[in-house]
């Protein structure tokens, strides 16, 4: 009946080692919770069954039922979920909660779909607002390699991402799955020279 947390990990991924340390610390705090490590590639049929597409991924089980999941190395989020599900008084997730959880998983996948992701109005070729246009111009000027997502194409993502990242406006720029910010912050980073160190660069043709 107690909570079981399964960490799908890989020995070659440094972020998995970090999360194993986080799990060890949580295990000392939450004695009633069982923590398990599974090497994702050693058990392909299990990974396939639970749609494990990247490491680290954490699955949460109660009464042999999967109740939650967390994709990526997010120590604060893991701690929060263990506290929420591990407390004896935790109530079963209602269906609407499940839908929200699925949206968060989807948002996480979108945010990490490329090393540098821009959520904007329109596309880089056809921006549909001045701020998005300026953002694309700055990134192109600095030779940044980025992928983009048109928030007009998906209302659920458009609204959900504001809550997920606690950032109310667009465009939003993410690097390595972390929110950098909107246009004002990117302009500040450009002015200070930090933008070139943060964002991945596109390979120049002559380098290739």
Short mmCIF file of C-alpha atoms in Angstrom, two decimals:
data_model
loop_
_atom_site.label_atom_id
_atom_site.label_comp_id
_atom_site.label_asym_id
_atom_site.label_seq_id
_atom_site.Cartn_x
_atom_site.Cartn_y
_atom_site.Cartn_z
CA UNK A 1 0.00 0.00 0.00
CA UNK A 2 2.94 2.31 0.44
CA UNK A 3 4.42 4.41 -2.35
CA UNK A 4 7.00 2.85 -4.69
CA UNK A 5 9.21 5.19 -6.74
CA UNK A 6 11.01 3.60 -9.71
CA UNK A 7 13.95 5.43 -11.28
CA UNK A 8 14.62 4.40 -14.89
CA UNK A 9 18.28 5.34 -15.29
CA UNK A 10 21.37 4.70 -17.42
CA UNK A 11 24.96 4.43 -16.15
CA UNK A 12 26.25 6.72 -18.94
CA UNK A 13 24.01 9.67 -18.00
CA UNK A 14 25.55 11.99 -15.35
CA UNK A 15 22.14 13.47 -14.51
CA UNK A 16 20.99 9.98 -13.47
CA UNK A 17 23.84 9.73 -10.98
CA UNK A 18 22.80 13.09 -9.52
CA UNK A 19 19.20 11.94 -9.18
CA UNK A 20 20.35 8.70 -7.51
CA UNK A 21 21.96 10.88 -4.82
CA UNK A 22 18.70 12.83 -4.48
CA UNK A 23 16.79 9.54 -4.14
CA UNK A 24 19.20 8.31 -1.44
CA UNK A 25 18.58 11.49 0.55
CA UNK A 26 14.79 11.18 0.10
CA UNK A 27 14.92 7.51 1.20
CA UNK A 28 16.38 8.60 4.55
CA UNK A 29 13.59 11.15 5.04
CA UNK A 30 10.69 9.00 3.82
CA UNK A 31 11.20 5.61 5.40
CA UNK A 32 7.71 4.44 4.37
CA UNK A 33 8.50 4.95 0.66
CA UNK A 34 10.28 2.26 -1.40
CA UNK A 35 12.82 3.53 -3.94
CA UNK A 36 13.91 1.27 -6.81
CA UNK A 37 16.51 1.80 -9.56
CA UNK A 38 16.00 0.13 -12.93
CA UNK A 39 18.53 0.31 -15.74
CA UNK A 40 16.27 1.34 -18.62
CA UNK A 41 18.29 -0.25 -21.42
CA UNK A 42 18.80 -3.52 -19.55
CA UNK A 43 15.01 -4.04 -19.38
CA UNK A 44 13.75 -2.84 -22.78
CA UNK A 45 10.38 -4.60 -22.47
CA UNK A 46 9.64 -2.78 -19.17
CA UNK A 47 10.83 0.55 -20.57
CA UNK A 48 8.65 0.04 -23.63
CA UNK A 49 5.60 -0.85 -21.56
CA UNK A 50 5.86 2.39 -19.57
CA UNK A 51 6.90 4.53 -22.57
CA UNK A 52 10.31 5.43 -21.16
CA UNK A 53 11.89 7.50 -23.94
CA UNK A 54 14.58 9.32 -21.96
CA UNK A 55 16.53 9.04 -18.72
CA UNK A 56 16.13 9.85 -15.93
CA UNK A 57 12.39 9.08 -15.71
CA UNK A 58 10.58 8.37 -12.44
CA UNK A 59 7.36 6.37 -12.12
CA UNK A 60 5.24 6.41 -8.96
CA UNK A 61 3.20 3.34 -7.99
CA UNK A 62 0.63 2.78 -5.25
CA UNK A 63 -1.31 -0.47 -4.78
CA UNK A 64 0.41 -1.77 -7.95
CA UNK A 65 -1.12 1.11 -9.94
CA UNK A 66 0.93 3.78 -11.71
CA UNK A 67 -0.24 7.11 -10.26
CA UNK A 68 2.31 9.62 -11.54
CA UNK A 69 5.52 10.13 -13.53
CA UNK A 70 8.32 12.64 -13.78
CA UNK A 71 10.52 13.02 -16.86
CA UNK A 72 13.95 14.59 -16.42
CA UNK A 73 16.37 15.48 -13.63
CA UNK A 74 14.20 17.72 -11.46
CA UNK A 75 15.15 17.29 -7.82
CA UNK A 76 12.62 19.85 -6.42
CA UNK A 77 9.77 18.30 -8.44
CA UNK A 78 10.76 14.77 -7.37
CA UNK A 79 10.84 15.85 -3.72
CA UNK A 80 7.42 17.48 -4.08
CA UNK A 81 5.85 14.41 -5.67
CA UNK A 82 7.34 12.05 -3.06
CA UNK A 83 5.98 14.27 -0.28
CA UNK A 84 2.57 14.50 -1.93
CA UNK A 85 2.13 10.81 -2.76
CA UNK A 86 4.11 9.45 0.18
CA UNK A 87 1.99 11.00 2.91
CA UNK A 88 -0.51 8.49 4.29
CA UNK A 89 -3.42 10.87 3.79
CA UNK A 90 -2.87 11.28 0.07
CA UNK A 91 -6.10 11.02 -1.84
CA UNK A 92 -6.26 9.20 -5.18
CA UNK A 93 -5.77 11.49 -8.14
CA UNK A 94 -9.07 12.54 -9.68
CA UNK A 95 -9.41 12.14 -13.44
CA UNK A 96 -9.07 15.87 -14.08
CA UNK A 97 -5.79 15.83 -12.16
CA UNK A 98 -4.58 13.05 -14.45
CA UNK A 99 -5.28 15.18 -17.50
CA UNK A 100 -3.24 18.02 -16.02
CA UNK A 101 -0.40 15.64 -15.27
CA UNK A 102 -0.44 14.44 -18.87
CA UNK A 103 -0.29 18.04 -20.09
CA UNK A 104 2.75 18.67 -17.88
CA UNK A 105 4.46 15.60 -19.33
CA UNK A 106 3.65 16.88 -22.82
CA UNK A 107 4.95 20.37 -22.03
CA UNK A 108 8.15 18.90 -20.61
CA UNK A 109 8.68 16.91 -23.81
CA UNK A 110 8.12 20.03 -25.93
CA UNK A 111 10.51 22.11 -23.80
CA UNK A 112 13.24 19.48 -24.12
CA UNK A 113 12.55 18.61 -27.77
CA UNK A 114 15.65 20.58 -28.81
CA UNK A 115 18.64 22.05 -26.91
CA UNK A 116 17.16 25.51 -27.55
CA UNK A 117 13.37 25.86 -27.85
CA UNK A 118 11.44 29.04 -28.63
CA UNK A 119 7.71 29.19 -27.90
CA UNK A 120 6.42 32.02 -30.07
CA UNK A 121 3.42 33.45 -31.90
CA UNK A 122 3.74 32.20 -35.45
CA UNK A 123 6.89 30.71 -36.98
CA UNK A 124 10.45 32.07 -37.43
CA UNK A 125 9.64 32.68 -41.13
CA UNK A 126 6.27 34.27 -40.31
CA UNK A 127 6.20 35.70 -36.76
CA UNK A 128 2.73 36.84 -35.73
CA UNK A 129 3.71 39.45 -33.16
CA UNK A 130 6.42 42.09 -32.88
CA UNK A 131 8.03 40.56 -29.79
CA UNK A 132 8.34 37.14 -31.43
CA UNK A 133 9.80 38.80 -34.56
CA UNK A 134 12.43 40.62 -32.49
CA UNK A 135 13.31 37.43 -30.60
CA UNK A 136 13.86 35.50 -33.85
CA UNK A 137 16.00 38.35 -35.23
CA UNK A 138 18.24 38.35 -32.12
CA UNK A 139 18.68 34.55 -32.17
CA UNK A 140 19.45 34.55 -35.92
CA UNK A 141 21.88 37.47 -35.53
CA UNK A 142 23.85 35.43 -32.96
CA UNK A 143 23.76 32.25 -35.05
CA UNK A 144 21.78 30.39 -32.38
CA UNK A 145 20.56 26.92 -33.32
CA UNK A 146 16.93 26.73 -32.14
CA UNK A 147 13.64 24.98 -32.77
CA UNK A 148 10.31 26.71 -32.35
CA UNK A 149 6.70 25.98 -31.43
CA UNK A 150 3.78 28.10 -32.61
CA UNK A 151 1.57 28.58 -29.53
CA UNK A 152 -1.34 29.60 -31.77
CA UNK A 153 -1.36 26.01 -33.05
CA UNK A 154 -2.31 24.55 -29.65
CA UNK A 155 -4.46 26.43 -27.13
CA UNK A 156 -3.83 23.83 -24.41
CA UNK A 157 -0.05 24.33 -24.68
CA UNK A 158 -0.48 28.10 -24.92
CA UNK A 159 -2.38 28.31 -21.61
CA UNK A 160 -0.65 25.39 -19.87
CA UNK A 161 2.90 26.63 -20.42
CA UNK A 162 2.12 29.97 -18.70
CA UNK A 163 1.22 28.07 -15.53
CA UNK A 164 3.94 25.42 -15.91
CA UNK A 165 6.74 27.99 -16.16
CA UNK A 166 5.07 30.73 -14.14
CA UNK A 167 5.72 33.11 -17.04
CA UNK A 168 2.61 34.90 -18.36
CA UNK A 169 3.72 36.14 -21.79
CA UNK A 170 5.21 34.98 -25.09
CA UNK A 171 7.75 34.51 -26.61
CA UNK A 172 9.50 32.20 -24.10
CA UNK A 173 13.01 30.86 -24.68
CA UNK A 174 14.26 27.58 -23.14
CA UNK A 175 17.80 26.22 -23.18
CA UNK A 176 18.49 22.63 -22.05
CA UNK A 177 14.95 22.40 -20.68
CA UNK A 178 15.28 25.51 -18.46
CA UNK A 179 13.35 28.75 -18.98
CA UNK A 180 15.69 31.62 -19.92
CA UNK A 181 12.87 34.18 -20.19
CA UNK A 182 11.12 36.51 -22.60
CA UNK A 183 12.31 39.19 -25.00
CA UNK A 184 13.44 41.68 -22.32
CA UNK A 185 15.67 39.11 -20.61
CA UNK A 186 17.14 37.93 -23.92
CA UNK A 187 17.91 41.57 -24.81
CA UNK A 188 19.69 41.98 -21.44
CA UNK A 189 21.67 38.76 -22.05
CA UNK A 190 22.59 40.03 -25.51
CA UNK A 191 23.76 43.37 -24.10
CA UNK A 192 25.91 41.66 -21.44
CA UNK A 193 27.39 39.16 -23.92
CA UNK A 194 25.95 36.20 -21.98
CA UNK A 195 23.61 35.12 -24.77
CA UNK A 196 26.54 33.72 -26.76
CA UNK A 197 27.64 31.55 -23.84
CA UNK A 198 24.14 30.27 -22.97
CA UNK A 199 22.65 29.33 -26.34
CA UNK A 200 23.87 26.49 -28.58
CA UNK A 201 25.31 27.75 -31.87
CA UNK A 202 24.41 26.49 -35.31
CA UNK A 203 27.40 24.98 -37.09
CA UNK A 204 28.67 27.29 -39.79
CA UNK A 205 28.83 25.75 -43.24
CA UNK A 206 32.61 26.21 -43.48
CA UNK A 207 33.06 24.41 -40.12
CA UNK A 208 30.98 21.50 -41.37
#
